[in-house]
Amino acid sequence: MAIGVYFSPKEMSAAKYDECINLLRKAGVGHPTGRVYHACFGSSTNLSVFDVWTSQAAFDKFGKTLTPILQQLGIDTGQPQVVPIHRVITRPKATAAKKRSPSKRAARRTAKKKR
């Protein structure tokens, strides 16, 4: 079951958040398996984070890398709120035809006319 995880630290600056993200990338978990969505929001001196994960197990696995990094940076997230996700709605993926640029379509039409 998918879960939402909300972190609301007493204080997390944009600089600390960015440093955390860089350390996670260096640790090979910049885009961890099981994380569907990530948002960091708030003022530059007081940020919060909301993630959607495919399962508690996926989040727990990521936490083994995240927790020491947060401790190293002195970020106290407190106890995150974990809630079941009922539904995630995302934008549909564009079809291959929609992804083509107008210039490529025009070039194909011109090539067909020359045949």
mmCIF file with all atom_site columns, C-alpha atoms in Angstrom, residues 36-101:
data_model
loop_
_atom_site.group_PDB
_atom_site.id
_atom_site.type_symbol
_atom_site.label_atom_id
_atom_site.label_alt_id
_atom_site.label_comp_id
_atom_site.label_asym_id
_atom_site.label_entity_id
_atom_site.label_seq_id
_atom_site.pdbx_PDB_ins_code
_atom_site.Cartn_x
_atom_site.Cartn_y
_atom_site.Cartn_z
_atom_site.occupancy
_atom_site.B_iso_or_equiv
_atom_site.pdbx_formal_charge
_atom_site.auth_seq_id
_atom_site.auth_comp_id
_atom_site.auth_asym_id
_atom_site.auth_atom_id
_atom_site.pdbx_PDB_model_num
ATOM 1  C CA . VAL A 1 36  ? 6.813  8.161  -6.347  1.00 0.00 ? 36  VAL A CA 1
ATOM 2  C CA . TYR A 1 37  ? 6.761  11.858 -5.505  1.00 0.00 ? 37  TYR A CA 1
ATOM 3  C CA . HIS A 1 38  ? 8.842  14.340 -3.514  1.00 0.00 ? 38  HIS A CA 1
ATOM 4  C CA . ALA A 1 39  ? 8.066  17.947 -2.622  1.00 0.00 ? 39  ALA A CA 1
ATOM 5  C CA . CYS A 1 40  ? 9.977  20.364 -0.432  1.00 0.00 ? 40  CYS A CA 1
ATOM 6  C CA . PHE A 1 41  ? 8.084  23.521 0.472   1.00 0.00 ? 41  PHE A CA 1
ATOM 7  C CA . GLY A 1 42  ? 7.995  26.494 2.797   1.00 0.00 ? 42  GLY A CA 1
ATOM 8  C CA . SER A 1 43  ? 10.161 29.536 3.400   1.00 0.00 ? 43  SER A CA 1
ATOM 9  C CA . SER A 1 44  ? 13.897 29.344 2.722   1.00 0.00 ? 44  SER A CA 1
ATOM 10 C CA . THR A 1 45  ? 14.538 29.232 6.474   1.00 0.00 ? 45  THR A CA 1
ATOM 11 C CA . ASN A 1 46  ? 11.814 26.748 7.438   1.00 0.00 ? 46  ASN A CA 1
ATOM 12 C CA . LEU A 1 47  ? 11.185 23.968 4.921   1.00 0.00 ? 47  LEU A CA 1
ATOM 13 C CA . SER A 1 48  ? 9.005  20.873 5.158   1.00 0.00 ? 48  SER A CA 1
ATOM 14 C CA . VAL A 1 49  ? 8.944  17.734 2.994   1.00 0.00 ? 49  VAL A CA 1
ATOM 15 C CA . PHE A 1 50  ? 6.165  15.520 1.667   1.00 0.00 ? 50  PHE A CA 1
ATOM 16 C CA . ASP A 1 51  ? 6.874  12.226 -0.107  1.00 0.00 ? 51  ASP A CA 1
ATOM 17 C CA . VAL A 1 52  ? 4.731  9.480  -1.585  1.00 0.00 ? 52  VAL A CA 1
ATOM 18 C CA . TRP A 1 53  ? 6.206  5.983  -1.375  1.00 0.00 ? 53  TRP A CA 1
ATOM 19 C CA . THR A 1 54  ? 5.034  2.703  -2.885  1.00 0.00 ? 54  THR A CA 1
ATOM 20 C CA . SER A 1 55  ? 5.298  1.016  0.524   1.00 0.00 ? 55  SER A CA 1
ATOM 21 C CA . GLN A 1 56  ? 6.478  1.393  4.093   1.00 0.00 ? 56  GLN A CA 1
ATOM 22 C CA . ALA A 1 57  ? 9.247  -1.105 3.322   1.00 0.00 ? 57  ALA A CA 1
ATOM 23 C CA . ALA A 1 58  ? 10.600 1.089  0.497   1.00 0.00 ? 58  ALA A CA 1
ATOM 24 C CA . PHE A 1 59  ? 10.598 4.130  2.790   1.00 0.00 ? 59  PHE A CA 1
ATOM 25 C CA . ASP A 1 60  ? 12.270 2.179  5.611   1.00 0.00 ? 60  ASP A CA 1
ATOM 26 C CA . LYS A 1 61  ? 15.053 1.030  3.250   1.00 0.00 ? 61  LYS A CA 1
ATOM 27 C CA . PHE A 1 62  ? 15.683 4.650  2.185   1.00 0.00 ? 62  PHE A CA 1
ATOM 28 C CA . GLY A 1 63  ? 15.613 5.728  5.840   1.00 0.00 ? 63  GLY A CA 1
ATOM 29 C CA . LYS A 1 64  ? 18.726 3.646  6.531   1.00 0.00 ? 64  LYS A CA 1
ATOM 30 C CA . THR A 1 65  ? 20.669 6.070  4.337   1.00 0.00 ? 65  THR A CA 1
ATOM 31 C CA . LEU A 1 66  ? 18.663 9.224  5.077   1.00 0.00 ? 66  LEU A CA 1
ATOM 32 C CA . THR A 1 67  ? 18.761 9.108  8.886   1.00 0.00 ? 67  THR A CA 1
ATOM 33 C CA . PRO A 1 68  ? 22.578 9.246  9.294   1.00 0.00 ? 68  PRO A CA 1
ATOM 34 C CA . ILE A 1 69  ? 22.759 12.096 6.760   1.00 0.00 ? 69  ILE A CA 1
ATOM 35 C CA . LEU A 1 70  ? 20.127 14.097 8.637   1.00 0.00 ? 70  LEU A CA 1
ATOM 36 C CA . GLN A 1 71  ? 22.011 13.492 11.894  1.00 0.00 ? 71  GLN A CA 1
ATOM 37 C CA . GLN A 1 72  ? 25.304 14.542 10.283  1.00 0.00 ? 72  GLN A CA 1
ATOM 38 C CA . LEU A 1 73  ? 23.693 17.825 9.160   1.00 0.00 ? 73  LEU A CA 1
ATOM 39 C CA . GLY A 1 74  ? 22.001 18.453 12.504  1.00 0.00 ? 74  GLY A CA 1
ATOM 40 C CA . ILE A 1 75  ? 18.492 18.284 11.042  1.00 0.00 ? 75  ILE A CA 1
ATOM 41 C CA . ASP A 1 76  ? 15.940 17.064 13.574  1.00 0.00 ? 76  ASP A CA 1
ATOM 42 C CA . THR A 1 77  ? 12.827 16.056 11.634  1.00 0.00 ? 77  THR A CA 1
ATOM 43 C CA . GLY A 1 78  ? 11.028 14.748 14.685  1.00 0.00 ? 78  GLY A CA 1
ATOM 44 C CA . GLN A 1 79  ? 8.632  11.883 14.098  1.00 0.00 ? 79  GLN A CA 1
ATOM 45 C CA . PRO A 1 80  ? 7.312  11.979 10.518  1.00 0.00 ? 80  PRO A CA 1
ATOM 46 C CA . GLN A 1 81  ? 3.590  11.645 9.931   1.00 0.00 ? 81  GLN A CA 1
ATOM 47 C CA . VAL A 1 82  ? 2.861  8.540  7.868   1.00 0.00 ? 82  VAL A CA 1
ATOM 48 C CA . VAL A 1 83  ? -0.565 8.129  6.263   1.00 0.00 ? 83  VAL A CA 1
ATOM 49 C CA . PRO A 1 84  ? -2.040 5.685  3.751   1.00 0.00 ? 84  PRO A CA 1
ATOM 50 C CA . ILE A 1 85  ? -2.482 7.061  0.249   1.00 0.00 ? 85  ILE A CA 1
ATOM 51 C CA . HIS A 1 86  ? -5.903 6.591  -1.306  1.00 0.00 ? 86  HIS A CA 1
ATOM 52 C CA . ARG A 1 87  ? -4.992 7.777  -4.823  1.00 0.00 ? 87  ARG A CA 1
ATOM 53 C CA . VAL A 1 88  ? -2.207 9.549  -6.683  1.00 0.00 ? 88  VAL A CA 1
ATOM 54 C CA . ILE A 1 89  ? -3.189 11.364 -9.868  1.00 0.00 ? 89  ILE A CA 1
ATOM 55 C CA . THR A 1 90  ? -0.435 12.275 -12.287 1.00 0.00 ? 90  THR A CA 1
ATOM 56 C CA . ARG A 1 91  ? -0.426 13.915 -15.690 1.00 0.00 ? 91  ARG A CA 1
ATOM 57 C CA . PRO A 1 92  ? -0.824 11.359 -18.496 1.00 0.00 ? 92  PRO A CA 1
ATOM 58 C CA . LYS A 1 93  ? 2.284  10.669 -20.537 1.00 0.00 ? 93  LYS A CA 1
ATOM 59 C CA . ALA A 1 94  ? 2.284  12.238 -23.981 1.00 0.00 ? 94  ALA A CA 1
ATOM 60 C CA . THR A 1 95  ? 1.958  9.891  -26.943 1.00 0.00 ? 95  THR A CA 1
ATOM 61 C CA . ALA A 1 96  ? 4.877  9.558  -29.329 1.00 0.00 ? 96  ALA A CA 1
ATOM 62 C CA . ALA A 1 97  ? 3.092  11.719 -31.913 1.00 0.00 ? 97  ALA A CA 1
ATOM 63 C CA . LYS A 1 98  ? 2.617  14.542 -29.436 1.00 0.00 ? 98  LYS A CA 1
ATOM 64 C CA . LYS A 1 99  ? 6.274  14.424 -28.432 1.00 0.00 ? 99  LYS A CA 1
ATOM 65 C CA . ARG A 1 100 ? 7.513  15.091 -31.969 1.00 0.00 ? 100 ARG A CA 1
ATOM 66 C CA . SER A 1 101 ? 8.448  18.640 -32.659 1.00 0.00 ? 101 SER A CA 1
#
